[in-house]
PDB file of C-alpha atoms in Angstrom:
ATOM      1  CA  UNK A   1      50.291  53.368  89.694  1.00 94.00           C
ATOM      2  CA  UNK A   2      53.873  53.320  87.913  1.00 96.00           C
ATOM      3  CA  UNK A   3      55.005  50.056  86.622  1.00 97.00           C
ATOM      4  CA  UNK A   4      58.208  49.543  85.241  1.00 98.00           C
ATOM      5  CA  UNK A   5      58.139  45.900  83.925  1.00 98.00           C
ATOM      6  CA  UNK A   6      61.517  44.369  82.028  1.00 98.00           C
ATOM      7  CA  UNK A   7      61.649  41.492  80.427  1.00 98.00           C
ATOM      8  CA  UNK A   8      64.420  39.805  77.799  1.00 98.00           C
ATOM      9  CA  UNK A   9      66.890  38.142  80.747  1.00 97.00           C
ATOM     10  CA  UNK A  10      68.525  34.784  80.361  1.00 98.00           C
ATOM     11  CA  UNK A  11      71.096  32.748  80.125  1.00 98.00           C
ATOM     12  CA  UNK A  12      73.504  32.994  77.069  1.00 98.00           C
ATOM     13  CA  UNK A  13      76.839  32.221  76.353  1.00 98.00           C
ATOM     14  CA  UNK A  14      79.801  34.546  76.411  1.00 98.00           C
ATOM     15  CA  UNK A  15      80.373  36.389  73.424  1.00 98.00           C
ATOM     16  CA  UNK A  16      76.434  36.116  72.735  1.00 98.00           C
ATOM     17  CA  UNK A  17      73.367  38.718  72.753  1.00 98.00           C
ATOM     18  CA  UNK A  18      70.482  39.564  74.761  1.00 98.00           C
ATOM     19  CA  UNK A  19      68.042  42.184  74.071  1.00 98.00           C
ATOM     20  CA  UNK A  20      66.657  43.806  77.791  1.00 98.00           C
ATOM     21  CA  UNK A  21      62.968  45.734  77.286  1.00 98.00           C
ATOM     22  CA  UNK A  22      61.803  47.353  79.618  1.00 98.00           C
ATOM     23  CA  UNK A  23      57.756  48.601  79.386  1.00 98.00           C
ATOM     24  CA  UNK A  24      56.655  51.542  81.246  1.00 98.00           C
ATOM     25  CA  UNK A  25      53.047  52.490  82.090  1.00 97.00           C
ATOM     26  CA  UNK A  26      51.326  54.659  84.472  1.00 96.00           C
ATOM     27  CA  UNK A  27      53.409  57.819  83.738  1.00 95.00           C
ATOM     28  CA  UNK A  28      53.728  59.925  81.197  1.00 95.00           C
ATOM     29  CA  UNK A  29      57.028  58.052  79.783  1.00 96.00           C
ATOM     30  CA  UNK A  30      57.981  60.693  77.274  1.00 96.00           C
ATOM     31  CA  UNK A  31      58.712  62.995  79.600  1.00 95.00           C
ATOM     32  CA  UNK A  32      61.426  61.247  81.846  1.00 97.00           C
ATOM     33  CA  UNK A  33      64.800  60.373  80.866  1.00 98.00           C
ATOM     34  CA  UNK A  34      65.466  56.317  81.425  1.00 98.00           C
ATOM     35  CA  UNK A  35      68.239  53.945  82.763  1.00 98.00           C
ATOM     36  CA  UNK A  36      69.642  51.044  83.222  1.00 98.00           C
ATOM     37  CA  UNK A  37      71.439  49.728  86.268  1.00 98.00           C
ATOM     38  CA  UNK A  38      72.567  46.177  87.193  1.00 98.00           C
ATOM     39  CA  UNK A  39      73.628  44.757  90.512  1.00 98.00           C
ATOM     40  CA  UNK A  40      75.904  41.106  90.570  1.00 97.00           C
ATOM     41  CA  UNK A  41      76.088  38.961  93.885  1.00 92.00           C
ATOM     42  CA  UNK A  42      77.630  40.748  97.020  1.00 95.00           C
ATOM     43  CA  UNK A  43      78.267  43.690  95.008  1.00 97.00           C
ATOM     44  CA  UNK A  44      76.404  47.150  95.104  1.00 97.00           C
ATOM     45  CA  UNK A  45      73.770  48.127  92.666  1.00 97.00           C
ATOM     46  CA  UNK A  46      75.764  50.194  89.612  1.00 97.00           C
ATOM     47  CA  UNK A  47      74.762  52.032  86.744  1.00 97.00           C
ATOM     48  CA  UNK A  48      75.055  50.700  83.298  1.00 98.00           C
ATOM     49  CA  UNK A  49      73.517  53.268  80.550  1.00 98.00           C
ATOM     50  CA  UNK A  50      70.762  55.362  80.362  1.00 98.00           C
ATOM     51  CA  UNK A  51      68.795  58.128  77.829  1.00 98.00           C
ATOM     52  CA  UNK A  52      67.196  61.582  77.706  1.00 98.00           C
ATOM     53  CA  UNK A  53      63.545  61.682  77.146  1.00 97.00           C
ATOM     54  CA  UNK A  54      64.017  62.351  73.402  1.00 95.00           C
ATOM     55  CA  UNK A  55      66.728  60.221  72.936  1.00 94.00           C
ATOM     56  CA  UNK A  56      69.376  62.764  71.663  1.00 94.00           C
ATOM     57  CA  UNK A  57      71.349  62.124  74.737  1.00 97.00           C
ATOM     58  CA  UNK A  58      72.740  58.526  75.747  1.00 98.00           C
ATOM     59  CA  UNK A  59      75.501  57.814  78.462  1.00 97.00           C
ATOM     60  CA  UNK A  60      76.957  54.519  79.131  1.00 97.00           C
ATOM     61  CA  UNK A  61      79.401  53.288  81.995  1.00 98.00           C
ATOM     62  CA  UNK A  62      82.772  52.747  80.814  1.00 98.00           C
ATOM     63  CA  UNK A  63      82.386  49.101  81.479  1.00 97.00           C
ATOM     64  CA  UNK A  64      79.774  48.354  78.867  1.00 98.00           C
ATOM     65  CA  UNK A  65      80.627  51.685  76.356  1.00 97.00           C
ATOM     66  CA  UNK A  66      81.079  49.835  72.482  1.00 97.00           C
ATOM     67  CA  UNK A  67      79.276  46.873  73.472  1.00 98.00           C
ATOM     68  CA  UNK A  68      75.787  47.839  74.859  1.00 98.00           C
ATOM     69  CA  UNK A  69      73.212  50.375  73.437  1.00 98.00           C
ATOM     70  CA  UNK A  70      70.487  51.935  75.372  1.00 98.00           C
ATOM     71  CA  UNK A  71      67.110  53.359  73.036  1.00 98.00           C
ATOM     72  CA  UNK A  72      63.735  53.913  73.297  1.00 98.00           C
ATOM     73  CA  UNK A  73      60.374  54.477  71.646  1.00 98.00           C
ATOM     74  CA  UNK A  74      57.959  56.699  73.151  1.00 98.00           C
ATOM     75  CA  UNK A  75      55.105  55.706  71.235  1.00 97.00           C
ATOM     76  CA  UNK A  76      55.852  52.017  73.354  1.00 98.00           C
ATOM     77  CA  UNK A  77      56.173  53.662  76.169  1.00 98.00           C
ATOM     78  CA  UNK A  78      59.507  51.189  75.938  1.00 98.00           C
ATOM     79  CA  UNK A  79      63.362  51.851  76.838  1.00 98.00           C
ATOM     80  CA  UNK A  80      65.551  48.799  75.110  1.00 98.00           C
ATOM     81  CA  UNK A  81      69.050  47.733  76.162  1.00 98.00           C
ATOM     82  CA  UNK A  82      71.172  45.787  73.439  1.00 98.00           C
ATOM     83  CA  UNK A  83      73.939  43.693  74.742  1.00 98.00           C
ATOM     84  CA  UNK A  84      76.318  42.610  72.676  1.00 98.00           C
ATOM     85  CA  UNK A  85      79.593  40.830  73.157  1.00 98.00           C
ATOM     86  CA  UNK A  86      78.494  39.993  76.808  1.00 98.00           C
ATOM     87  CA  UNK A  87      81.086  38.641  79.393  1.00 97.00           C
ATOM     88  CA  UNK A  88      81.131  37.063  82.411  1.00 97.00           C
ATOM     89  CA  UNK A  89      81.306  39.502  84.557  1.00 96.00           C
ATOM     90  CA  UNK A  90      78.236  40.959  83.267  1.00 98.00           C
ATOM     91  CA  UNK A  91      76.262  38.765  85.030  1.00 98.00           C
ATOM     92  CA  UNK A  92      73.750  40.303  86.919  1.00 98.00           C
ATOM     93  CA  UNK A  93      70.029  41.585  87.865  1.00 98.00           C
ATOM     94  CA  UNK A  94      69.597  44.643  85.297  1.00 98.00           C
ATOM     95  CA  UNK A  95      67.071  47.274  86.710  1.00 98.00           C
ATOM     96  CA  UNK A  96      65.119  49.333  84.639  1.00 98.00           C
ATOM     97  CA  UNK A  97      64.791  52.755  85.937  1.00 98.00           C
ATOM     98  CA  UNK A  98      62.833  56.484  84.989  1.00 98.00           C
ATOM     99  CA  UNK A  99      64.577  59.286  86.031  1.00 97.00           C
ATOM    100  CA  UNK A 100      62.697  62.408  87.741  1.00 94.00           C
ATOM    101  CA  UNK A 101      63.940  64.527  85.016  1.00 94.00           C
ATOM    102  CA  UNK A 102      63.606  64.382  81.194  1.00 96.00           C
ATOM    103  CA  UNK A 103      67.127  64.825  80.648  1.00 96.00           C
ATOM    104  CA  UNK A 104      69.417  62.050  82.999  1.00 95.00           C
ATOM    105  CA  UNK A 105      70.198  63.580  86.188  1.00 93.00           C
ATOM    106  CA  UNK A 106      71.500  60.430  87.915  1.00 88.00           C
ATOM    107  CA  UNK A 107      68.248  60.373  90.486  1.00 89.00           C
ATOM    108  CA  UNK A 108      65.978  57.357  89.551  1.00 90.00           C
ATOM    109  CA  UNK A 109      62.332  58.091  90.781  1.00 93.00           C
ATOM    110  CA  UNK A 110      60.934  54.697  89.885  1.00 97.00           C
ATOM    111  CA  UNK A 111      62.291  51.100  89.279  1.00 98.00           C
ATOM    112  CA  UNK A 112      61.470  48.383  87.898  1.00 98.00           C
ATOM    113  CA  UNK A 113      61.398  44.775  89.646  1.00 97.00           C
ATOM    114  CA  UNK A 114      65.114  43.567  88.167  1.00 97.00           C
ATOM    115  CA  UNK A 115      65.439  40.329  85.277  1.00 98.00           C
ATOM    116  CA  UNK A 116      68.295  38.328  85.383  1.00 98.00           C
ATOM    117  CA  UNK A 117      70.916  37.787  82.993  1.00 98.00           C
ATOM    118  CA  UNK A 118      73.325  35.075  83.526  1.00 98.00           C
ATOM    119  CA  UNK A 119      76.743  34.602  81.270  1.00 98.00           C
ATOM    120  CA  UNK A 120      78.078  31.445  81.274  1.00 97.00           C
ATOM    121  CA  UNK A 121      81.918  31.038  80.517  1.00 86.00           C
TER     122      UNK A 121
END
């Protein structure tokens, strides 16, 4: 059975840090490429950044590009998103995601249950 567990959410200040982990077991994690999504209140789920199953490859939305960094360590069978600089508006549920491919192809095969992050202004 995949799990895809993350962990790290909170409540922080604007302008603060939060680092999101997210574990992975029951699949062979070195093999798929990961991401990171997040979905606010009333608003559709969206992607955020993700990275190829080496970690060679990263892509970030333009929304979060020079402020969060997605990595990874295979031999933790973890995928980390650093947050830095965090605003407002990033307030949200972050998903952690494994993609069917080992390089990101957009298609998430399984997810992970969502931990909130909460910015105060």
């Amino acid at each position: 059975q995949v799990q895809l567990v993350e962990s790290g959410g909170g409540l922080v200040q604007a302008g603060g840090s939060l680092r999101l982990s997210c574990a992975a077991s029951g699949l062979t994690f070195s093999v798929h490429a990961m991401g990171w999504f997040r979905q606010a209140p009333g608003k559709e789920r969206e992607f955020v950044a993700a990275i190829d199953w080496s970690g060679g490859s990263t892509y970030s939305a333009a929304s979060v590009k020079g402020r969060f960094t997605v990595s990874r360590d295979n031999d933790k069978n973890t995928v980390y998103l650093q947050m830095n600089s965090l605003k407002f508006e990033d307030t949200a549920v972050y998903y952690c995601a494994a993609d069917r491919d080992k390089y990101w192809s957009s298609v998430a095969r399984y997810w992970g249950q969502g931990t909130q992050v909460t910015v105060s202004s």
